[in-house]
Coordinates of C-alpha atoms and ligand atoms in Angstrom, one line a residue:
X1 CA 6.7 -21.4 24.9
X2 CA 3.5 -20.8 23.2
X3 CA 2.3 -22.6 20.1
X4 CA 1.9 -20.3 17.1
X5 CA -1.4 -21.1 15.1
X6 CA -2.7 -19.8 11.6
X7 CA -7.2 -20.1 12.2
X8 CA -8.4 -20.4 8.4
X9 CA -12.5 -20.3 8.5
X10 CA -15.8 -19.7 7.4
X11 CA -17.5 -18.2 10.7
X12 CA -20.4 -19.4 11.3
X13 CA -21.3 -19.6 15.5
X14 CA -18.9 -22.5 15.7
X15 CA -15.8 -21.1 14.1
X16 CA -16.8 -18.1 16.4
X17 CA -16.4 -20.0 19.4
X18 CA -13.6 -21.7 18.0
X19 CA -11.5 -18.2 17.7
X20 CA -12.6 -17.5 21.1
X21 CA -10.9 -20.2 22.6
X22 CA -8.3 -19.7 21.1
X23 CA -7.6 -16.1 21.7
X24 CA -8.6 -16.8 25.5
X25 CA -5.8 -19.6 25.8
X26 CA -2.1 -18.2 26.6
X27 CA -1.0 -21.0 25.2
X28 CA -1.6 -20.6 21.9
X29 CA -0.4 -17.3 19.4
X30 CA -2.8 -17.2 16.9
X31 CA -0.2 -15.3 14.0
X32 CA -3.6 -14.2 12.4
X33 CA -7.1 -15.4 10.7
X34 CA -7.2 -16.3 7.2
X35 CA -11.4 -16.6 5.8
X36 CA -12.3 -18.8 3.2
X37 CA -15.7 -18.7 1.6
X38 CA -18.0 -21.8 3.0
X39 CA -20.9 -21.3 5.6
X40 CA -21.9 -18.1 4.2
X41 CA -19.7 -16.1 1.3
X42 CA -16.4 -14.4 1.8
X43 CA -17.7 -11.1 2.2
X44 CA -19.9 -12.1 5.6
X45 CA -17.1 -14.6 6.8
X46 CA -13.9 -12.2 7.1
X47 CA -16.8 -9.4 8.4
X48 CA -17.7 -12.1 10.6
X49 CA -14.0 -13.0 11.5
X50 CA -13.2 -9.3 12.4
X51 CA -16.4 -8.9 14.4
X52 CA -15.1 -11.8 16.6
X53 CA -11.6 -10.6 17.1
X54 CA -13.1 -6.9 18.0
X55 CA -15.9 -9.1 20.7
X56 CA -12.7 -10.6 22.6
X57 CA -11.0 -6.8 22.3
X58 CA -8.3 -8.6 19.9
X59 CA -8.4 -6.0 17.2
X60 CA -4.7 -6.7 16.8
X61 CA -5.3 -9.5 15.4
X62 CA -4.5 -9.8 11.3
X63 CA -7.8 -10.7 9.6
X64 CA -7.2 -11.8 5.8
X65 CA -9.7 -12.6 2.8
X66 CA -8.7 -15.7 0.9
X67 CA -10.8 -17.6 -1.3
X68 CA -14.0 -16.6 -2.3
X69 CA -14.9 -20.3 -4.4
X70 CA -13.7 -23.3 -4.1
X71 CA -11.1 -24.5 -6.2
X72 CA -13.3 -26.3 -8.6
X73 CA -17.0 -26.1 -8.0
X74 CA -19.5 -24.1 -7.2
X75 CA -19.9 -22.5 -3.9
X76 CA -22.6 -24.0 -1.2
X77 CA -23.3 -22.1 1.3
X78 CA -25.0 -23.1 5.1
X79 CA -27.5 -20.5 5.9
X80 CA -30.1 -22.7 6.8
X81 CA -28.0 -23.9 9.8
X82 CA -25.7 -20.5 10.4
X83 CA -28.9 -18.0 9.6
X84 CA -28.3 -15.3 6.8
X85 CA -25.0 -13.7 8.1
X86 CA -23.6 -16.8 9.6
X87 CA -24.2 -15.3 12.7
X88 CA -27.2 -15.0 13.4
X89 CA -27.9 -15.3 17.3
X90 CA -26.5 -12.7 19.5
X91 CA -26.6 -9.1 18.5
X92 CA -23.2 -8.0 17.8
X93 CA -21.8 -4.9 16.3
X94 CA -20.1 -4.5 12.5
X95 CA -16.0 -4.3 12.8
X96 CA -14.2 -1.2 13.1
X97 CA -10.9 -2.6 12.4
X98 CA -9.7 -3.2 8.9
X99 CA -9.1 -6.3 7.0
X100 CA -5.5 -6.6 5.9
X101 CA -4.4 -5.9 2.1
X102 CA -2.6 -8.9 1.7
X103 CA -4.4 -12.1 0.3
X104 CA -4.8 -15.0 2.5
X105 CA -2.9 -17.4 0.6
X106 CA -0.3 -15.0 0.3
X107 CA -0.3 -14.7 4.0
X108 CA 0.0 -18.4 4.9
X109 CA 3.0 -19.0 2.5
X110 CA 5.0 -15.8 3.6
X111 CA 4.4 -16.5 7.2
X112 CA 5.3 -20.2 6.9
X113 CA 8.4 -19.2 5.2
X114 CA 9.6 -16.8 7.8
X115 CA 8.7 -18.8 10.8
X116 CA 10.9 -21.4 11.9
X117 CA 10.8 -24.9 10.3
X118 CA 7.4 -26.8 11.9
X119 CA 6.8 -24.3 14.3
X120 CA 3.2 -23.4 12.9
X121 CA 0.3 -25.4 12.8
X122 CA -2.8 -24.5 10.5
X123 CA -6.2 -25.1 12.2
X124 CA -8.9 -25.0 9.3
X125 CA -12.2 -25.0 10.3
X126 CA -13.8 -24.6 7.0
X127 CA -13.9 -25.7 3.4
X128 CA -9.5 -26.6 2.8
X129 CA -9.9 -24.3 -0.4
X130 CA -7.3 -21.6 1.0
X131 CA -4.6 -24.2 2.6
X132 CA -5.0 -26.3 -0.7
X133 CA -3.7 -23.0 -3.0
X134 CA -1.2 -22.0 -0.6
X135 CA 0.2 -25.7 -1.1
X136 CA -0.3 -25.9 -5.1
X137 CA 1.6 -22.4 -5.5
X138 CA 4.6 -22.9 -2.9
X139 CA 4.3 -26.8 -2.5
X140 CA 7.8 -26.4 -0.1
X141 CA 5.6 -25.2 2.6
X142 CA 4.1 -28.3 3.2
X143 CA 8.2 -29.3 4.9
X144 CA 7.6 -26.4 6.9
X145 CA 4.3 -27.0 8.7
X146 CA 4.5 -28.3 12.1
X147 CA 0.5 -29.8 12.0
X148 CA -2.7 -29.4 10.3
X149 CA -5.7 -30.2 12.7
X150 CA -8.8 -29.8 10.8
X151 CA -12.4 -30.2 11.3
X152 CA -14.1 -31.9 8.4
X153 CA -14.8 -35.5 7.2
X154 CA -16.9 -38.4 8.9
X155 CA -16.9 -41.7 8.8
X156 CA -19.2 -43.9 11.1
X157 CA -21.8 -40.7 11.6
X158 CA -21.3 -40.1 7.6
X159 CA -22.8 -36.9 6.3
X160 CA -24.2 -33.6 7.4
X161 CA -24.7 -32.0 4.0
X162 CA -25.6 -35.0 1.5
X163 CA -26.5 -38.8 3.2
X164 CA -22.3 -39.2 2.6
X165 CA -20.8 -36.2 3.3
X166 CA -19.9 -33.4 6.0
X167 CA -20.1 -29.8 4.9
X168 CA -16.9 -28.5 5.1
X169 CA -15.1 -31.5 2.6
X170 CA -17.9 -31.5 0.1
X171 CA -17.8 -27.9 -0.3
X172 CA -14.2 -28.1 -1.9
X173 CA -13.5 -32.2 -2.4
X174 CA -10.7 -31.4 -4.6
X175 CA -9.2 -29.3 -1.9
X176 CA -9.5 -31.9 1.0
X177 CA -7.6 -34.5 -1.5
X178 CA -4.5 -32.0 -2.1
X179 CA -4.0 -31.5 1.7
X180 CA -4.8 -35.2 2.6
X181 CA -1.9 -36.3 0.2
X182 CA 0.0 -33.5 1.3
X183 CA 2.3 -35.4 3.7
X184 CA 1.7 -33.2 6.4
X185 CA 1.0 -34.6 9.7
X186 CA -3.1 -34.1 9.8
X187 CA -5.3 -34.6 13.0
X188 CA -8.8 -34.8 11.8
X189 CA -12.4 -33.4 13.6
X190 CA -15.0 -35.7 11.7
X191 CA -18.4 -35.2 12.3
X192 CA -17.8 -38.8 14.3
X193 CA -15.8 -36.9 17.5
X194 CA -17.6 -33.5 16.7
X195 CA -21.4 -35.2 17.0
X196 CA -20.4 -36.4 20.8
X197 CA -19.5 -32.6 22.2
X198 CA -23.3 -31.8 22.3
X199 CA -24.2 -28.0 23.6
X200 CA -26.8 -29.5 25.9
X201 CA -28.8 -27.2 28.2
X202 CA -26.6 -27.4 31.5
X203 CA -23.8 -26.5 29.4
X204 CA -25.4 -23.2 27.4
X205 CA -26.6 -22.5 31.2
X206 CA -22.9 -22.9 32.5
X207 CA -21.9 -20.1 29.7
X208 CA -24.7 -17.8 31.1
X209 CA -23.8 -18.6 34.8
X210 CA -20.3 -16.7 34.0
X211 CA -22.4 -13.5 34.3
X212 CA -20.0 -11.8 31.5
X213 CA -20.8 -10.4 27.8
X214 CA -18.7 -12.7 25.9
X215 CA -19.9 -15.3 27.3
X216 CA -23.3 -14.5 27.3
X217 CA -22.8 -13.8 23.4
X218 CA -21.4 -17.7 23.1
X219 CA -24.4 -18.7 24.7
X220 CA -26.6 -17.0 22.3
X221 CA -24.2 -18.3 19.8
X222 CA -24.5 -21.8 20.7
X223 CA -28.1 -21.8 21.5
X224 CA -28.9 -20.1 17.8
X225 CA -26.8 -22.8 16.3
X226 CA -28.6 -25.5 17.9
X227 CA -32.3 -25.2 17.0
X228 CA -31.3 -26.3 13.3
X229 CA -29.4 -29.7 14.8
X230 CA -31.6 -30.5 17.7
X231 CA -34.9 -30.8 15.0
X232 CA -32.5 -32.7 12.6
X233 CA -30.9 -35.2 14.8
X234 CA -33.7 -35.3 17.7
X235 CA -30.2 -35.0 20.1
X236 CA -30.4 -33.4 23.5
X237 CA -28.3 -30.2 22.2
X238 CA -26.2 -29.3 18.5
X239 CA -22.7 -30.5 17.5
X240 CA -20.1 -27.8 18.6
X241 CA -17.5 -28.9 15.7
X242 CA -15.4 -26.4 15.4
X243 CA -14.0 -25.2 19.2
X244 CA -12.8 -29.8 18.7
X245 CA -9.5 -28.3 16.7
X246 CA -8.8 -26.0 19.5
X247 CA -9.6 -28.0 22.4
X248 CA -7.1 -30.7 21.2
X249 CA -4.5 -28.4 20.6
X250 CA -5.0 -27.3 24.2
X251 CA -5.6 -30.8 26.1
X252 CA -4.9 -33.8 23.0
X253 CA -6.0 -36.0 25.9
X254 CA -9.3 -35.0 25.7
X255 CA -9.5 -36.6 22.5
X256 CA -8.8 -40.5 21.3
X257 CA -7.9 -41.5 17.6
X258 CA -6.4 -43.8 15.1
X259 CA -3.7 -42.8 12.8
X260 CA -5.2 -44.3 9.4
X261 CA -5.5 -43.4 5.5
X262 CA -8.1 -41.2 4.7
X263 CA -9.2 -40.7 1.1
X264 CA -11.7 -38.2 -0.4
X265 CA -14.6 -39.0 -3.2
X266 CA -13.8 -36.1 -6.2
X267 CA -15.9 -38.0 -8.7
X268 CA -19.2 -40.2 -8.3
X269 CA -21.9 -37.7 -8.0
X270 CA -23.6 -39.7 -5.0
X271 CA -21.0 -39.4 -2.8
X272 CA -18.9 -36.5 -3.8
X273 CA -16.8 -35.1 -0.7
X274 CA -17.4 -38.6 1.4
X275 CA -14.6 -39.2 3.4
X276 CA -13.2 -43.2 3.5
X277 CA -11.5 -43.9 6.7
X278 CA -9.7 -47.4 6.7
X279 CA -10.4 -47.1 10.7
X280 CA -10.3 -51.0 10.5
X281 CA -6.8 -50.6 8.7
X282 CA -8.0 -53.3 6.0
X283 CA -6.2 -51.9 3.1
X284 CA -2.5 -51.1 2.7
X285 CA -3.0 -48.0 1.8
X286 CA -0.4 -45.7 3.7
X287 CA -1.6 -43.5 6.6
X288 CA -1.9 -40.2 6.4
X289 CA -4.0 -38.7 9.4
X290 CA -5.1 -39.1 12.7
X291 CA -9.1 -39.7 12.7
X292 CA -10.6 -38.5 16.0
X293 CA -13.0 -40.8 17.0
X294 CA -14.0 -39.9 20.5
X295 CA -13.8 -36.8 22.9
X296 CA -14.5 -36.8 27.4
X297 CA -17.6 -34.4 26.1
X298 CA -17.7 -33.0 30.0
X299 CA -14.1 -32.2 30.0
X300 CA -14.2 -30.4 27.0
X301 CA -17.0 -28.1 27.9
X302 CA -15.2 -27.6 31.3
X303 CA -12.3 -26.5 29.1
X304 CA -14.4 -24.2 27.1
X305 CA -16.2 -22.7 30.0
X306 CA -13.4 -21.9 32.3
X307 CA -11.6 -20.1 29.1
X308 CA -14.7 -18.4 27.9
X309 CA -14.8 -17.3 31.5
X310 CA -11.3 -15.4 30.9
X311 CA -12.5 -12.9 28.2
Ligands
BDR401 C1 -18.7 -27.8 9.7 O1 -19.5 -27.1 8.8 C2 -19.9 -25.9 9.3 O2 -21.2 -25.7 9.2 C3 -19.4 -25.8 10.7 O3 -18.9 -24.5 10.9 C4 -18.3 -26.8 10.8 O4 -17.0 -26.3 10.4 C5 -19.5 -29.0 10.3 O5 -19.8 -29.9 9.2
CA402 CA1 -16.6 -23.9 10.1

């Protein structure tokens, strides 16, 4: 049986990836793509979204725009890491195939209500603006969803975009909150797991050793991606944060955790969109997600590479 998935994202080279994995695993049924505004602004991300689906020949696949600001704030955007279209990198052509009519909030609450009771999971690799609305207007879908494994938050590595935050929680804080007290079962991505899967050289050459285009266009991905991180955290290779929510859905085992609270800041102005992790489960404050903490880095890029190898 294959696992039926809803990708909601802000592409950007790692969501790319992300949606390549997943459309190269028969595992997984991906029911359609739902953009939020985040790394770059609605209009480039579902372009971007579609341009992805058309690169793995998936034009099938339904591409929805949802939110184009978060639910309270301001939009910021990430183009000094993603480049000005958010893909900046390889050379790929615009879409041909259309974006749905249909909002995407529309389209996660209609398809969670047909599908069978916790037989979808949500993967949101972006700012949680467009899960959070589908849960405020039809808060009976939150019975209904099987998972939600995200990538955002940090704990121990703290923040990306301010000293205490990662991007994709401080661009909507008051988003994150809704789904974290949502009751849904949550895995988490924090920057903690996502800072260990390193695109170092041997594994951008690995992509190019498949001798294919897609593969050659994740390698220009990845390497695009990685100039930004490699000046700012003097690493051997960037983050690859994104492709984390797939992988586990594919091989959890890859992947170890502790099922803790997590809380997000909404007010102080210092460290708005920090994410507080009671990994050391000293409060008794109930738990309500699975914080990855750790990944086998060389599994996961054997993972990646053997599937990128299929499209
Ligand atoms: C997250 O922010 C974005 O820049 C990436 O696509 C990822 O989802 C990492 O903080
Ligand atoms: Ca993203």
């Amino acid at each position: 049986m294959t696992q039926k998935i809803i990708i909601d994202t802000d592409p950007g080279q790692d969501d790319a990836v992300a949606i390549l994995l997943a459309l190269a695993s028969p595992e997984l049924e991906v029911l359609g793509i739902t953009a939020v505004a985040g790394n770059v602004p609605l209009a480039l991300t579902e372009r971007n979204a579609r341009m992805i689906c058309e690169l793995a020949k998936r034009p099938d696949i339904p591409v929805f725009a949802g939110c184009a600001e978060p639910l309270k704030r301001k939009l910021v955007t990430a183009e000094n890491v993603h480049g000005k279209s958010g893909l900046d990198g390889p050379d790929l052509p615009l879409p041909t195939m259309p974006l749905q009519d249909h909002h995407a909030v529309d389209f996660i609450i209609e398809t969670l209500r047909q599908e069978p009771v916790n037989s979808v999971i949500l993967c949101p690799l972006g700012p949680l603006t467009n899960i959070a609305s589908a849960l405020m207007r039809a808060p009976e879908i939150a019975g209904r969803i099987q998972q939600i494994v995200l990538m955002g938050g940090a704990y121990f590595e703290v923040g990306n975009i301010t000293p205490a935050a990662e991007f994709n929680i401080y661009v909507d804080p008051e988003a994150a909150e809704i789904v974290l007290k949502s009751g849904v079962p949550i895995v988490m991505m924090p920057l903690d797991v996502t800072h260990q899967a390193l695109t170092t050289r041997r594994r951008i050459d690995a992509f190019c050793a498949i001798g294919r285009p897609v593969a050659d266009v994740v390698a220009e991905l990845t390497g695009f991606f990685e100039r930004h991180d490699m000046q700012k955290y003097g690493s051997e290779g960037a983050p690859l944060h994104d492709p984390c929510v797939i992988a586990f859905l594919l091989q959890p085992e890859l992947f170890q955790g502790r099922h803790v609270n997590v809380e997000v800041e909404t007010t102080s102005a210092l460290t708005l969109g920090m994410t507080v992790a009671d990994w050391w489960r000293v409060t008794d404050r109930k738990a309500n997600a699975t914080f990855i903490g750790s990944l086998d880095a060389d599994g996961f890029y054997r993972l990646l590479t053997e599937r990128i190898a299929r499209l």
